[in-house]
C-alpha positions as semicolon CSV with decimal commas, in nm:
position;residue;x (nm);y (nm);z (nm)
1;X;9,046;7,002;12,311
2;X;9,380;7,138;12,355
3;X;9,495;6,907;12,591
4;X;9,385;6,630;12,322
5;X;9,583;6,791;12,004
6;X;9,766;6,465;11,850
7;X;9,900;6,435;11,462
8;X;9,613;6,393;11,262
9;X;9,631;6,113;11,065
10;X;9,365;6,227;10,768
11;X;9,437;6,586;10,682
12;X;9,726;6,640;10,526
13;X;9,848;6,996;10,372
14;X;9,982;6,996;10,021
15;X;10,323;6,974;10,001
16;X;10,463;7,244;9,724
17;X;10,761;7,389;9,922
18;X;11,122;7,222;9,841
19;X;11,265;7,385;10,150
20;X;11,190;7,473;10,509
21;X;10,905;7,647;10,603
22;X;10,982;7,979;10,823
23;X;10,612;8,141;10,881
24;X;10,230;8,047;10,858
25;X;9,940;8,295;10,882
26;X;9,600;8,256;10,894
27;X;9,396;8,451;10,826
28;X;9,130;8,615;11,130
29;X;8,821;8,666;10,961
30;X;8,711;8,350;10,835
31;X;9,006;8,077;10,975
32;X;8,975;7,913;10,649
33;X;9,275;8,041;10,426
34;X;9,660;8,033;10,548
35;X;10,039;8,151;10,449
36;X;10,260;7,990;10,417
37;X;10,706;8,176;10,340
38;X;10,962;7,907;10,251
39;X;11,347;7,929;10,280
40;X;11,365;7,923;9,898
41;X;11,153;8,276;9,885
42;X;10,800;8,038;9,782
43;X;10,503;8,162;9,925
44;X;10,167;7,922;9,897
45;X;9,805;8,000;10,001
46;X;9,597;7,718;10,105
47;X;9,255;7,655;10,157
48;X;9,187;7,471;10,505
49;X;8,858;7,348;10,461
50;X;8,729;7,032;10,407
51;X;8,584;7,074;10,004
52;X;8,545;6,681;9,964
53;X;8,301;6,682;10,286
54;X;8,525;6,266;10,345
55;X;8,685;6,180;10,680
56;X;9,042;6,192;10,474
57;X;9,174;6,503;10,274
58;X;9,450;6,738;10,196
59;X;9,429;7,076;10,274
60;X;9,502;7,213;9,893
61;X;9,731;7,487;9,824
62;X;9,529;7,720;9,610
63;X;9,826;7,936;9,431
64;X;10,197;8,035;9,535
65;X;10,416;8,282;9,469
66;X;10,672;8,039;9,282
67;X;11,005;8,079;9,185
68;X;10,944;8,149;8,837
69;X;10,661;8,430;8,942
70;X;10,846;8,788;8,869
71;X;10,827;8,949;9,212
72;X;10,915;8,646;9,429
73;X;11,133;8,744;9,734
74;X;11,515;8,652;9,632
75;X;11,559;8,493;9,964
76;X;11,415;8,338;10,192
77;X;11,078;8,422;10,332
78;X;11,110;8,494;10,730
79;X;10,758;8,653;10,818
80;X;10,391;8,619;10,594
81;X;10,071;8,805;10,712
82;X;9,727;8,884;10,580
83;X;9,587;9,170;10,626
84;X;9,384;9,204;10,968
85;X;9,044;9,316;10,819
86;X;9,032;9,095;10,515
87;X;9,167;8,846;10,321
88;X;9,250;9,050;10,017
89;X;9,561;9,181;10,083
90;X;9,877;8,998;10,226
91;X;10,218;9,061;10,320
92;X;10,597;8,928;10,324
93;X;10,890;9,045;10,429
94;X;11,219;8,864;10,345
95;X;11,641;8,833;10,374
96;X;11,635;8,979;10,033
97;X;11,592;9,283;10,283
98;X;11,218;9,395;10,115
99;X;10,904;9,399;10,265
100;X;10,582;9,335;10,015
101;X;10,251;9,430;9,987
102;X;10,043;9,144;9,795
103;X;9,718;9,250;9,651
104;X;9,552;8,829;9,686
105;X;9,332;8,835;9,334
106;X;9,613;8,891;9,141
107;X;9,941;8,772;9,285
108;X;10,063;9,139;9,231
109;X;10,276;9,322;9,449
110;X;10,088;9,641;9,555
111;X;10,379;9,813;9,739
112;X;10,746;9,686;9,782
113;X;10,957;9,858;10,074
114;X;11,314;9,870;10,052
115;X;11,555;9,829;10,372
116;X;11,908;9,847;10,440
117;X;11,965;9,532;10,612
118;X;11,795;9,168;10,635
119;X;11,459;9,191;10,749
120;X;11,341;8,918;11,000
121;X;10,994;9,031;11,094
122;X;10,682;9,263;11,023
123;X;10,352;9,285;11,200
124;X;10,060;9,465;11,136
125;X;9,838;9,555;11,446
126;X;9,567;9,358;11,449
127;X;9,327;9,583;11,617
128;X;9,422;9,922;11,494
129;X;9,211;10,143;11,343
130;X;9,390;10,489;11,354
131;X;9,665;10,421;11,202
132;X;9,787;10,162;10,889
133;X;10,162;10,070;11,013
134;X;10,372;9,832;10,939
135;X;10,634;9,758;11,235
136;X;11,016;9,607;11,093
137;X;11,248;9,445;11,254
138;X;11,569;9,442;11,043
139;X;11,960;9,374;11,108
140;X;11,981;9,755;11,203
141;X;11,883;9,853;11,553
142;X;11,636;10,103;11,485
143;X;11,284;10,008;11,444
144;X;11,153;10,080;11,139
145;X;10,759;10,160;11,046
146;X;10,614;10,160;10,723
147;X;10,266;10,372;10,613
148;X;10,062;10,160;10,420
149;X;9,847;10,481;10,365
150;X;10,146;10,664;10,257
151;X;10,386;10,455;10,138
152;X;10,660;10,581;10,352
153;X;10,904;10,418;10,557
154;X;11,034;10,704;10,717
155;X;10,912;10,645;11,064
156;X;11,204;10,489;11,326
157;X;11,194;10,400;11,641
158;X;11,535;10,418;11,815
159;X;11,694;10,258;12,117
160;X;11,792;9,896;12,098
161;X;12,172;9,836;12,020
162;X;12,187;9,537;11,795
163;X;11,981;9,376;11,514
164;X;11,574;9,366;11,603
165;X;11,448;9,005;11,554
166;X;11,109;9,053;11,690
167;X;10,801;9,301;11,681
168;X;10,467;9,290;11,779
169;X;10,139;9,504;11,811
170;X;9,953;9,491;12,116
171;X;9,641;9,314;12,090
172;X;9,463;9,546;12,320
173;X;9,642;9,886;12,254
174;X;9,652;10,015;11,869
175;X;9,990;10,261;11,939
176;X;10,122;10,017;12,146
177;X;10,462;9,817;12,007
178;X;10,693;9,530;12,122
179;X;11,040;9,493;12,007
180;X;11,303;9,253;12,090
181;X;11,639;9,214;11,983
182;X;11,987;9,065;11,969
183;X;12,067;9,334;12,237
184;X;11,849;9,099;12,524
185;X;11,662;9,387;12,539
186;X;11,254;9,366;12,496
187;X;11,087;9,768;12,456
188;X;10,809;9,886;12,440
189;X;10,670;10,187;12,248
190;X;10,411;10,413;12,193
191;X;10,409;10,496;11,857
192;X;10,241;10,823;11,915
193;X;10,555;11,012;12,145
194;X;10,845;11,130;11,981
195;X;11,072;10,996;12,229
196;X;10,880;10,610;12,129
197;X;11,010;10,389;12,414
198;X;10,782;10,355;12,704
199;X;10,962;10,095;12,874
200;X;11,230;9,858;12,874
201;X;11,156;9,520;13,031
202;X;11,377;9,412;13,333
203;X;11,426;9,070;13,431
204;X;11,516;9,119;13,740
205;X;11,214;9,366;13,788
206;X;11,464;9,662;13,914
207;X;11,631;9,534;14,175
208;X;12,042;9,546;14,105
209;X;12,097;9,283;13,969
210;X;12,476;9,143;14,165
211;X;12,574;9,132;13,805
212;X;12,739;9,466;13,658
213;X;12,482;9,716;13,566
214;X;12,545;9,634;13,220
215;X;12,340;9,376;13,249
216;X;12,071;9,567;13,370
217;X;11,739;9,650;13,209
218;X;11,777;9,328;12,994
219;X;11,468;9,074;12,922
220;X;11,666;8,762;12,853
221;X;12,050;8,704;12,914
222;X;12,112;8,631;12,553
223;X;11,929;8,722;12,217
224;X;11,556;8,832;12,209
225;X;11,407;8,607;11,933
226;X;11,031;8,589;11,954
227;X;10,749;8,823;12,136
228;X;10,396;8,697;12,152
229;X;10,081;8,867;12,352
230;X;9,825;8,690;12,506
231;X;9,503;8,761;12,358
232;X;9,349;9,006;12,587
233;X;9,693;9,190;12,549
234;X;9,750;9,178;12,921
235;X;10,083;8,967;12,919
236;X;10,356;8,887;12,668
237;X;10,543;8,612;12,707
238;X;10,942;8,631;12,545
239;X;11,198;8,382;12,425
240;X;11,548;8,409;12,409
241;X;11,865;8,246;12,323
242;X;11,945;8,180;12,706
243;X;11,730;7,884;12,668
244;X;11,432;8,073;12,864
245;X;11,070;8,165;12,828
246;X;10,930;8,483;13,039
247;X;10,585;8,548;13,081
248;X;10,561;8,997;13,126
249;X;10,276;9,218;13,296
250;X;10,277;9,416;12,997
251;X;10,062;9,713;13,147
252;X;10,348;9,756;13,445
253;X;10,635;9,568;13,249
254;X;10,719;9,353;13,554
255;X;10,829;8,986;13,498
256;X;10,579;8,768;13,661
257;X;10,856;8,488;13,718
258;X;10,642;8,215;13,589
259;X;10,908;7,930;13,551
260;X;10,890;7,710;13,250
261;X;11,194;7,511;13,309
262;X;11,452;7,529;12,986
263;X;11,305;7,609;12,660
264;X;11,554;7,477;12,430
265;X;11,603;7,808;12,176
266;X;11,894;7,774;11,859
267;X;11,754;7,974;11,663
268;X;11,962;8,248;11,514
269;X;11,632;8,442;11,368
270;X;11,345;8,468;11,455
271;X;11,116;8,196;11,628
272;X;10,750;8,217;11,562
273;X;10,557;8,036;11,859
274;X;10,178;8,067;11,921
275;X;9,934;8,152;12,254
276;X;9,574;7,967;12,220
277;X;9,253;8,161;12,180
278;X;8,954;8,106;12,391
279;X;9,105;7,838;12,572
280;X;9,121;7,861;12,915
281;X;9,396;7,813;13,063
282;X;9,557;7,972;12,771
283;X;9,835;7,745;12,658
284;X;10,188;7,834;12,442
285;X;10,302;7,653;12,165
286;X;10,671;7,647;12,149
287;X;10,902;7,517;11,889
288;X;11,120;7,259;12,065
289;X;11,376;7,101;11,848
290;X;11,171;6,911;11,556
291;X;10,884;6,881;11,820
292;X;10,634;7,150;11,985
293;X;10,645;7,180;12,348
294;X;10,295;7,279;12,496
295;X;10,277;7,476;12,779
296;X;10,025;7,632;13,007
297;X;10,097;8,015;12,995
298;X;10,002;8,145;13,403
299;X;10,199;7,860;13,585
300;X;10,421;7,748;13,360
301;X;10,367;7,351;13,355
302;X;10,505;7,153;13,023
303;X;10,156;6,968;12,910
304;X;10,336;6,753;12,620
305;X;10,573;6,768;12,359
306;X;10,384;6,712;12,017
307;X;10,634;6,461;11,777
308;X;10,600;6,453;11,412
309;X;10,816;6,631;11,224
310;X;11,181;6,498;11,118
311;X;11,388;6,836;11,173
312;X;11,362;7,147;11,325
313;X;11,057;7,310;11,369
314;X;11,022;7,695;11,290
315;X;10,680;7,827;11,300
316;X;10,324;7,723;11,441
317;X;9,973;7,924;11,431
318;X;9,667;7,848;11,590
319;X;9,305;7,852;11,464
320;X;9,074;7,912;11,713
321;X;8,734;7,836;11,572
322;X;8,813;7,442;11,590
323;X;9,146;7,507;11,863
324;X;9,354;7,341;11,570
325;X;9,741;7,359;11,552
326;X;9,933;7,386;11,251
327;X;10,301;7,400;11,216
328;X;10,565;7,436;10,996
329;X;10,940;7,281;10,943
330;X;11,283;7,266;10,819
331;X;11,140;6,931;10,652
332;X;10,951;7,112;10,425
333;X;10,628;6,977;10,570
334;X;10,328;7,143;10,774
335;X;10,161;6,906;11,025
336;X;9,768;6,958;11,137
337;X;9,753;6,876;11,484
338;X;9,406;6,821;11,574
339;X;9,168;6,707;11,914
340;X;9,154;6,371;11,930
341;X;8,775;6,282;11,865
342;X;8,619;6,241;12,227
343;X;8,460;5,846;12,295
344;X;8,105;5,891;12,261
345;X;7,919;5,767;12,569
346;X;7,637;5,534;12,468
347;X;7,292;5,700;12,597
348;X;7,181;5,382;12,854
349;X;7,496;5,449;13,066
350;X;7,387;5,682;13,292
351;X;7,702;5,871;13,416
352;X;7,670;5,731;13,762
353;X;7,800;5,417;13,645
354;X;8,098;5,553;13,474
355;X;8,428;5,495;13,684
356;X;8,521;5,824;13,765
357;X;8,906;5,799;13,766
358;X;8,898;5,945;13,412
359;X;8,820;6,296;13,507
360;X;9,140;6,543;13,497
361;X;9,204;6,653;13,835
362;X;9,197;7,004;13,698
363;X;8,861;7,009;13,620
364;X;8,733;6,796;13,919
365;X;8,457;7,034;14,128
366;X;8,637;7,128;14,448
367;X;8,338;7,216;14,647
368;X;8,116;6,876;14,865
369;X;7,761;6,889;14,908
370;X;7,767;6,714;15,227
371;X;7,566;6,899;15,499
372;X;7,798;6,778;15,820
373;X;8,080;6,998;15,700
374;X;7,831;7,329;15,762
């Protein structure tokens, strides 16, 4: 189905933002309500399920956070999330340097946190159950984490040397954090040791580099501007302002070298790309430009660029339950990308007489049932 996602030409989402759109969410538990955090501070909830049960509708945008509501973010809106365990609580975090707390009935912040510097990205772990942090990744250096149980932001994480545009929570470990910043530098953490940094990632996988050892000990040769696990939490793959894409062991922290060619990166904040779910191979979404460049994660190969949008694309999210796409531009619009519908095979054709030419050779059985080759 993946392999078949093309512009869908009868769903449309609502369009209600007058700027770009930074960040979509949707939610886990149901796959039926998403986020979306404009440039202008707007933040709209839709509902992505079919209400008028006809081939053709628009995905409607239930409320939004507007720019006459009384707590919407100054700036814009770099990072949305709902909550992991249910849908009535979400959160934003903004260049107006707050992070918010949204209680969904009533449009309400529950909980505002304050930050010195721009904030370009929060995560909440999406497995934890220990623990209720927030991880920030602001213009300073240090990491910050916020206690949703507490309300306290007093937690920091310290090591990288320049703004942090990235975090993320390991899908498979609940203490388990990964940071990447301006620096080139990816870490990761365990929230649970006072010293915090269990690693830093090495591109060159420890072997001296013949560059100076400044450059050592650094993920990307240039700035660290997305982080995304696969979903078993086994590997994150990292983009950076060098124009590459690096796929990570992230149990030993050694850079399986998986080449993807150039991954065209100009983004000076934070780029949110997306890994399938249930899919296998597992394939990466990747804003390219105004298009999405699809790759498969373990060898690298560029599937197909998906064209639709007229500017520069800055955000896509997967939902697994139907392995739909949607993304999310500086052209104001979000674009469903769904399978193509398969051509139904009338039941008298037997398969035998089916030219067989249309299989994809990755899917083709490798073994032969002839008995001479015993």
């Amino acid at each position: 189905r993946v392999l078949s996602l093309e512009l869908n030409k009868d769903r449309d989402v609502e369009r209600i933002h007058g700027s770009g759109i930074n960040t979509l969410d949707i939610e886990p538990v149901e796959g039926r309500y998403m986020l979306s955090g404009g440039s202008d501070g707007v933040i709209v909830l839709y509902d992505l399920e079919n209400l008028s049960r006809k081939p053709s509708y628009t995905c409607k945008a239930l409320f939004s956070v507007g720019r006459s509501h009384p707590d919407v973010h100054k700036f814009s809106v770099e990072t949305v999330q709902w909550y992991p365990h249910d849908t009535g609580m979400f959160t934003s975090s903004s260049f107006d340097k707050t992070l918010k707390i949204w209680d969904t009935n009533t449009l309400q912040p529950a909980d505002i946190f304050h930050f010195e510097g721009t904030v370009y990205s929060h995560h909440m772990s999406p497995v934890a159950t220990k623990h209720c942090l927030i991880a920030v990744g602001t213009k300073s250096p240090k990491v910050q984490l916020c206690d949703l149980k507490s309300g306290s932001s007093s937690h920091i994480l310290q090591g990288h040397r320049q703004e942090v545009l990235a975090v993320s929570w390991s899908p498979r470990h609940e203490y388990i954090l990964a940071t990447g910043s301006a620096d080139g530098r990816v870490k990761l953490w365990d929230v649970r040791r006072a010293s915090g940094c269990l690693s830093t990632l090495d591109q060159h996988n420890g072997e001296k580099s013949k560059a100076s050892s400044e450059a050592a000990n650094t993920a990307h040769n240039g700035r660290v501007n997305g982080l995304c696990y696969t979903n078993d939490g086994l590997h994150l793959l990292t983009v950076g302002t060098d124009d590459r894409m690096r796929l990570w062991n992230s149990s030993t922290g050694e850079n399986t070298l998986v080449n993807y060619g150039k991954v065209c990166n100009e983004s000076r904040k934070g780029l949110k790309f997306a890994i399938s779910c249930g899919c296998n191979p597992e394939f990466a979404f990747v804003p390219y430009g105004s298009t999405i460049a699809v790759y498969t994660v373990f060898t690298g190969e560029l599937i197909t660029m998906l064209r639709g949008h007229y500017s520069t694309v800055n955000c896509c999210v997967f939902q697994p339950h139907f392995q739909e796409l949607y993304s999310g531009s500086k052209d104001c619009n979000i674009l469903a990308w769904i399978p193509a519908p398969r051509e139904t095979v009338p039941d008298d054709i037997s398969e035998k007489s089916l030219p067989q030419q249309h299989l994809n050779p990755a899917y083709e059985d490798a073994w032969s049932s002839s008995d001479d080759e015993g």
